[in-house]
Short mmCIF file of C-alpha atoms in Angstrom, two decimals:
data_model
loop_
_atom_site.label_atom_id
_atom_site.label_comp_id
_atom_site.label_asym_id
_atom_site.label_seq_id
_atom_site.Cartn_x
_atom_site.Cartn_y
_atom_site.Cartn_z
CA UNK A 1 -21.56 -0.06 -8.45
CA UNK A 2 -24.80 -1.64 -7.01
CA UNK A 3 -25.11 -2.70 -3.51
CA UNK A 4 -25.45 -6.35 -4.16
CA UNK A 5 -22.16 -6.10 -6.73
CA UNK A 6 -19.99 -4.55 -3.92
CA UNK A 7 -21.09 -6.95 -1.16
CA UNK A 8 -19.84 -9.64 -3.73
CA UNK A 9 -16.93 -8.21 -4.79
CA UNK A 10 -16.04 -7.45 -1.03
CA UNK A 11 -16.53 -10.71 -0.31
CA UNK A 12 -14.47 -12.03 -3.12
CA UNK A 13 -11.63 -9.79 -1.94
CA UNK A 14 -11.84 -11.12 1.62
CA UNK A 15 -11.74 -14.62 0.45
CA UNK A 16 -8.75 -13.86 -1.85
CA UNK A 17 -6.43 -11.85 0.81
CA UNK A 18 -7.15 -14.75 3.36
CA UNK A 19 -5.53 -16.98 0.68
CA UNK A 20 -2.66 -14.78 -0.06
CA UNK A 21 -2.15 -13.34 3.63
CA UNK A 22 1.49 -11.99 3.71
CA UNK A 23 1.95 -12.32 7.53
CA UNK A 24 2.85 -15.70 8.85
CA UNK A 25 3.05 -16.18 12.96
CA UNK A 26 4.60 -19.14 14.26
CA UNK A 27 1.86 -20.50 16.56
CA UNK A 28 4.41 -22.62 18.49
CA UNK A 29 6.49 -19.25 19.19
CA UNK A 30 3.44 -17.92 21.02
CA UNK A 31 3.22 -17.95 24.74
CA UNK A 32 -0.17 -16.28 24.78
CA UNK A 33 -2.93 -16.25 22.16
CA UNK A 34 -3.83 -12.76 21.00
CA UNK A 35 -6.96 -11.00 20.61
CA UNK A 36 -7.81 -9.85 17.28
CA UNK A 37 -10.26 -7.80 14.90
CA UNK A 38 -10.76 -8.14 11.28
CA UNK A 39 -12.82 -5.53 8.98
CA UNK A 40 -12.82 -4.73 5.25
CA UNK A 41 -11.85 -1.10 4.69
CA UNK A 42 -10.13 0.51 1.56
CA UNK A 43 -11.32 -2.30 -0.32
CA UNK A 44 -8.80 -4.69 1.56
CA UNK A 45 -8.72 -6.92 4.71
CA UNK A 46 -7.51 -5.01 7.73
CA UNK A 47 -6.60 -7.50 10.82
CA UNK A 48 -4.95 -6.01 13.87
CA UNK A 49 -3.85 -8.69 16.56
CA UNK A 50 -2.88 -7.51 20.26
CA UNK A 51 -0.70 -9.81 22.55
CA UNK A 52 -0.62 -9.47 26.34
CA UNK A 53 -4.00 -7.70 26.60
CA UNK A 54 -7.35 -8.75 26.61
CA UNK A 55 -8.84 -5.23 26.29
CA UNK A 56 -11.40 -5.42 23.37
CA UNK A 57 -12.20 -1.74 23.32
CA UNK A 58 -8.64 -0.96 21.77
CA UNK A 59 -9.53 -2.97 18.83
CA UNK A 60 -13.07 -1.31 18.53
CA UNK A 61 -11.44 1.86 18.47
CA UNK A 62 -8.96 0.78 16.01
CA UNK A 63 -11.55 -0.29 13.60
CA UNK A 64 -13.37 2.95 14.09
CA UNK A 65 -10.25 4.84 13.17
CA UNK A 66 -9.96 2.69 9.93
CA UNK A 67 -13.54 3.82 9.10
CA UNK A 68 -12.95 7.24 9.68
CA UNK A 69 -9.75 7.38 7.88
CA UNK A 70 -11.90 5.86 4.75
CA UNK A 71 -14.30 8.58 5.05
CA UNK A 72 -11.65 11.04 4.58
CA UNK A 73 -9.49 9.18 2.10
CA UNK A 74 -11.72 7.15 -0.09
CA UNK A 75 -12.11 9.34 -3.38
CA UNK A 76 -14.87 7.27 -4.71
CA UNK A 77 -16.56 8.63 -1.75
CA UNK A 78 -18.38 11.84 -2.61
CA UNK A 79 -18.70 13.12 0.86
CA UNK A 80 -14.59 12.15 1.62
CA UNK A 81 -12.20 15.10 1.65
CA UNK A 82 -10.22 13.79 -1.25
CA UNK A 83 -13.40 13.61 -3.48
CA UNK A 84 -14.03 17.36 -2.67
CA UNK A 85 -10.61 18.46 -3.54
CA UNK A 86 -10.84 16.37 -6.84
CA UNK A 87 -14.44 18.00 -7.70
CA UNK A 88 -13.60 21.56 -6.61
CA UNK A 89 -12.34 22.32 -10.19
CA UNK A 90 -9.48 24.15 -8.70
CA UNK A 91 -11.22 25.90 -6.01
CA UNK A 92 -9.01 25.65 -2.62
CA UNK A 93 -10.46 23.12 -0.31
CA UNK A 94 -9.59 23.15 3.30
CA UNK A 95 -9.01 19.54 4.87
CA UNK A 96 -8.33 17.89 8.32
CA UNK A 97 -4.75 17.63 9.62
CA UNK A 98 -4.47 13.66 8.70
CA UNK A 99 -5.53 14.39 4.97
CA UNK A 100 -3.05 17.41 4.59
CA UNK A 101 -0.18 15.34 6.05
CA UNK A 102 -0.76 12.18 3.77
CA UNK A 103 -1.11 14.69 0.80
CA UNK A 104 2.30 16.13 2.03
CA UNK A 105 3.57 12.77 2.26
CA UNK A 106 2.68 11.81 -1.06
CA UNK A 107 4.01 14.74 -2.77
CA UNK A 108 7.43 14.19 -0.80
CA UNK A 109 7.49 10.81 -2.95
CA UNK A 110 6.69 12.37 -5.84
CA UNK A 111 9.46 14.43 -5.46
CA UNK A 112 11.84 11.52 -4.38
CA UNK A 113 11.08 9.58 -7.36
CA UNK A 114 11.25 12.34 -10.07
CA UNK A 115 7.65 11.78 -10.84
CA UNK A 116 7.87 7.89 -11.17
CA UNK A 117 5.24 8.09 -8.23
CA UNK A 118 2.51 10.54 -8.91
CA UNK A 119 -0.54 11.23 -6.48
CA UNK A 120 -2.40 12.87 -9.59
CA UNK A 121 -2.61 9.36 -10.98
CA UNK A 122 -6.23 9.21 -10.58
CA UNK A 123 -7.38 10.23 -13.95
CA UNK A 124 -5.46 6.99 -15.68
CA UNK A 125 -6.49 4.83 -12.53
CA UNK A 126 -9.92 5.52 -13.56
CA UNK A 127 -9.40 4.80 -17.33
CA UNK A 128 -7.87 1.42 -16.69
CA UNK A 129 -10.25 0.55 -13.87
CA UNK A 130 -8.27 -2.41 -12.75
CA UNK A 131 -10.93 -3.09 -10.03
CA UNK A 132 -13.48 -4.28 -12.92
CA UNK A 133 -11.57 -4.62 -16.04
CA UNK A 134 -11.70 -7.95 -17.29
CA UNK A 135 -9.16 -7.24 -20.29
CA UNK A 136 -9.94 -4.11 -22.01
CA UNK A 137 -6.82 -1.87 -23.14
CA UNK A 138 -7.99 1.73 -23.25
CA UNK A 139 -7.46 3.55 -26.55
CA UNK A 140 -4.25 5.55 -27.03
CA UNK A 141 -6.30 8.60 -27.61
CA UNK A 142 -8.01 8.38 -24.01
CA UNK A 143 -4.59 7.66 -22.52
CA UNK A 144 -3.11 10.78 -24.02
CA UNK A 145 -6.35 12.56 -22.72
CA UNK A 146 -6.13 11.29 -19.17
CA UNK A 147 -2.30 11.69 -19.20
CA UNK A 148 -2.59 15.55 -19.73
CA UNK A 149 -3.96 15.82 -16.13
CA UNK A 150 -1.41 14.01 -14.47
CA UNK A 151 1.29 16.19 -12.84
CA UNK A 152 1.92 16.22 -8.97
CA UNK A 153 3.48 19.86 -9.65
CA UNK A 154 0.06 20.90 -9.98
CA UNK A 155 -0.93 20.17 -6.53
CA UNK A 156 -0.44 23.46 -4.24
CA UNK A 157 -0.40 22.42 -0.40
CA UNK A 158 -0.59 25.48 1.89
CA UNK A 159 -0.89 24.50 5.68
CA UNK A 160 -4.35 22.48 5.43
CA UNK A 161 -5.35 24.06 2.12
CA UNK A 162 -5.29 22.06 -1.17
CA UNK A 163 -5.60 23.60 -4.75
CA UNK A 164 -5.16 21.59 -7.80
CA UNK A 165 -3.83 24.43 -10.63
CA UNK A 166 -5.27 21.75 -13.35
CA UNK A 167 -9.20 22.07 -12.85
CA UNK A 168 -9.20 18.63 -14.45
CA UNK A 169 -6.62 17.11 -12.23
CA UNK A 170 -7.46 14.39 -9.23
CA UNK A 171 -6.00 13.26 -6.34
CA UNK A 172 -5.35 9.21 -5.65
CA UNK A 173 -3.48 8.24 -2.52
CA UNK A 174 -3.83 4.87 -2.56
CA UNK A 175 -0.29 4.36 -3.38
CA UNK A 176 0.47 5.47 0.44
CA UNK A 177 -2.58 5.82 2.39
CA UNK A 178 -2.60 2.11 4.09
CA UNK A 179 1.12 2.79 5.53
CA UNK A 180 0.01 6.29 6.90
CA UNK A 181 -3.12 4.66 8.36
CA UNK A 182 -1.10 1.72 10.04
CA UNK A 183 1.27 4.13 11.35
CA UNK A 184 -1.61 6.12 12.92
CA UNK A 185 -3.18 2.76 14.46
CA UNK A 186 0.49 2.20 15.75
CA UNK A 187 0.63 5.57 17.37
CA UNK A 188 -2.92 5.06 19.11
CA UNK A 189 -2.03 1.51 20.49
CA UNK A 190 1.30 2.47 21.75
CA UNK A 191 -0.56 5.29 23.76
CA UNK A 192 -2.42 2.94 25.27
CA UNK A 193 0.62 1.01 26.25
CA UNK A 194 0.28 -1.87 23.83
CA UNK A 195 3.72 -3.35 23.49
CA UNK A 196 3.03 -6.44 21.21
CA UNK A 197 1.06 -6.20 18.28
CA UNK A 198 0.65 -6.68 14.43
CA UNK A 199 -1.18 -4.44 11.88
CA UNK A 200 -1.94 -5.67 8.71
CA UNK A 201 -3.64 -3.65 5.98
CA UNK A 202 -4.03 -6.07 3.22
CA UNK A 203 -0.34 -7.07 3.07
CA UNK A 204 0.87 -3.92 4.70
CA UNK A 205 2.31 -5.17 7.83
CA UNK A 206 3.40 -3.26 10.75
CA UNK A 207 4.49 -4.61 14.03
CA UNK A 208 4.75 -3.24 17.41
CA UNK A 209 7.67 -5.00 19.88
CA UNK A 210 8.15 -8.80 19.44
CA UNK A 211 6.10 -11.76 19.68
CA UNK A 212 6.09 -11.87 23.52
CA UNK A 213 8.66 -14.84 23.76
CA UNK A 214 11.40 -11.87 23.09
CA UNK A 215 11.68 -13.41 19.46
CA UNK A 216 11.03 -11.02 16.36
CA UNK A 217 7.56 -11.66 14.39
CA UNK A 218 8.17 -13.86 11.47
CA UNK A 219 6.65 -12.51 8.30
CA UNK A 220 6.38 -14.13 5.01
CA UNK A 221 6.61 -12.34 1.60
CA UNK A 222 4.37 -13.56 -0.95
CA UNK A 223 5.51 -15.41 -4.05
CA UNK A 224 4.38 -13.40 -7.39
CA UNK A 225 1.40 -15.20 -9.34
CA UNK A 226 1.45 -18.31 -6.86
CA UNK A 227 -1.98 -19.66 -5.88
CA UNK A 228 -0.66 -22.06 -3.68
CA UNK A 229 0.01 -19.45 -0.50
CA UNK A 230 3.67 -20.61 -0.08
CA UNK A 231 5.83 -17.49 0.47
CA UNK A 232 8.91 -16.87 -1.85
CA UNK A 233 10.80 -15.94 1.49
CA UNK A 234 10.57 -14.57 4.99
CA UNK A 235 12.13 -12.09 7.27
CA UNK A 236 12.34 -11.37 11.23
CA UNK A 237 11.39 -8.15 12.40
CA UNK A 238 10.89 -6.22 15.70
CA UNK A 239 9.34 -2.76 15.79
CA UNK A 240 9.44 -2.45 11.83
CA UNK A 241 7.11 -2.46 9.02
CA UNK A 242 7.20 -5.02 6.04
CA UNK A 243 5.61 -3.33 2.71
CA UNK A 244 5.25 -4.93 -0.61
CA UNK A 245 4.20 -3.73 -4.19
CA UNK A 246 4.05 -5.70 -7.20
CA UNK A 247 2.55 -6.52 -10.50
CA UNK A 248 0.79 -9.69 -9.14
CA UNK A 249 -1.55 -7.67 -6.93
CA UNK A 250 -4.02 -6.26 -9.47
CA UNK A 251 -4.00 -7.30 -13.02
CA UNK A 252 -5.61 -8.69 -15.90
CA UNK A 253 -4.39 -10.36 -19.04
CA UNK A 254 -5.56 -9.42 -22.68
CA UNK A 255 -3.56 -10.88 -25.94
CA UNK A 256 -1.28 -12.86 -23.91
CA UNK A 257 -0.35 -9.84 -22.11
CA UNK A 258 -0.23 -9.01 -18.27
CA UNK A 259 -1.31 -5.12 -17.48
CA UNK A 260 -0.97 -4.62 -13.72
CA UNK A 261 -2.02 -1.34 -11.81
CA UNK A 262 1.36 0.20 -11.23
CA UNK A 263 1.06 2.79 -14.02
CA UNK A 264 3.45 4.88 -15.47
CA UNK A 265 2.44 8.58 -15.44
CA UNK A 266 4.75 9.37 -18.25
CA UNK A 267 3.56 6.62 -20.64
CA UNK A 268 0.00 6.25 -19.25
CA UNK A 269 0.63 2.54 -19.60
CA UNK A 270 1.72 -0.26 -16.52
CA UNK A 271 5.37 -0.17 -15.84
CA UNK A 272 7.50 -2.56 -17.75
CA UNK A 273 10.92 -3.57 -16.19
CA UNK A 274 12.54 -6.92 -14.79
CA UNK A 275 10.70 -6.56 -11.35
CA UNK A 276 7.77 -8.85 -10.05
CA UNK A 277 7.70 -7.26 -6.47
CA UNK A 278 9.60 -5.24 -3.94
CA UNK A 279 9.42 -5.36 -0.43
CA UNK A 280 10.54 -2.74 2.09
CA UNK A 281 11.44 -3.00 5.58
CA UNK A 282 11.56 0.42 7.21
CA UNK A 283 10.62 1.89 10.76
CA UNK A 284 7.10 3.59 9.17
CA UNK A 285 4.45 1.86 6.92
CA UNK A 286 4.28 5.37 5.58
CA UNK A 287 7.73 5.10 4.22
CA UNK A 288 7.48 1.50 3.29
CA UNK A 289 4.34 2.13 1.36
CA UNK A 290 5.87 5.04 -0.30
CA UNK A 291 9.06 3.29 -1.19
CA UNK A 292 7.81 0.05 -2.35
CA UNK A 293 5.87 1.82 -5.38
CA UNK A 294 8.63 4.05 -6.03
CA UNK A 295 11.41 1.42 -6.21
CA UNK A 296 9.10 -0.70 -8.56
CA UNK A 297 8.55 2.45 -10.81
CA UNK A 298 12.54 3.10 -10.56
CA UNK A 299 12.98 -0.72 -11.61
CA UNK A 300 15.84 -2.79 -10.18
CA UNK A 301 18.97 -0.86 -10.72
CA UNK A 302 17.76 2.53 -9.79
CA UNK A 303 15.55 1.24 -6.92
CA UNK A 304 18.57 -0.58 -5.40
CA UNK A 305 20.74 2.60 -5.64
CA UNK A 306 17.68 4.87 -3.80
CA UNK A 307 17.44 2.21 -1.05
CA UNK A 308 21.07 2.00 -0.25
CA UNK A 309 21.47 5.81 -0.11
CA UNK A 310 18.69 6.03 2.99
CA UNK A 311 19.35 5.23 6.34
CA UNK A 312 17.52 2.32 8.31
CA UNK A 313 15.86 1.05 5.35
CA UNK A 314 16.40 -2.23 3.54
CA UNK A 315 14.37 -3.90 0.57
CA UNK A 316 14.15 -7.33 -1.17
CA UNK A 317 13.52 -7.08 -4.92
CA UNK A 318 11.96 -10.00 -6.80
CA UNK A 319 12.87 -10.16 -10.38
CA UNK A 320 10.85 -11.56 -13.18
CA UNK A 321 13.24 -14.95 -13.18
CA UNK A 322 11.97 -15.12 -9.22
CA UNK A 323 15.65 -14.16 -7.96
CA UNK A 324 15.79 -12.75 -4.78
CA UNK A 325 17.99 -9.50 -4.22
CA UNK A 326 18.33 -8.34 -0.86
CA UNK A 327 19.72 -4.91 -0.50
CA UNK A 328 21.84 -5.80 2.63
CA UNK A 329 23.54 -8.39 0.52
CA UNK A 330 24.14 -6.23 -2.71
CA UNK A 331 25.66 -3.62 -0.05
CA UNK A 332 28.34 -6.03 1.33
CA UNK A 333 29.07 -7.08 -2.30
CA UNK A 334 29.66 -3.64 -3.40
#
């Protein structure tokens, strides 16, 4: 990608995300204005707001952390640790604690989903290329070839050493990385005695404490395929993560059909089910990031069953008739 094209692309992403922001803070409920910082990392807009402090160095450090994480996790960067694993052709690669922890978390959700979520999806993601695809569906032959290298069981993690048993396999941690990074940012801010904050990584929202008025933060959930920036619903949270996945976030249309970026590692095509989106409310953003994708992949019924089997996790499923299905309501009904 040329520097000019990347600049234009990132500016476009910045504008689009500002127009579809998931976080709604009711200004009338704020006793003090926050300090904030915004940057573009991981091809998305990162916004951090801190309440009750004027220490700008905290924001500077958070943005530096984002930059550092991107340099390790971005598989398109030849110098990143993920890229080194992917190009090692099966040779063991020793990585940092954060990269090892991220891979370990990713593998746990691969196992939880029975492979419906797979961190070795990179060959298929490269083939579909949703970032730049304007409407080209890959051939079945090329999909089959990519599929032959997708299997999370080929990832061997021993301490901080990563080995891909299939030399042509490749990792893509995009389905969980933003959640992990948000949790690391929260841990840092709490260590600096920050008690009220919002961390927003492209719609992955994590809040620290409440909004200074002893009231929860008010977070809107985007309406799928809506260009008017009107939330379909909203939630109130304190010290929680709100994370969404859906087929409306990255997609293209071809011959009247929508092809979205959440790919089925069994078929090589985007998942086809009755869902438009899943929003998870959880204690950690890593958990929310992983479960939102897992539940979308599993579909409404299996996804709801999974959520109801877990403690301290809630979910809102949006089906393709724009109906909302809240796991808390469903649990009461059952």
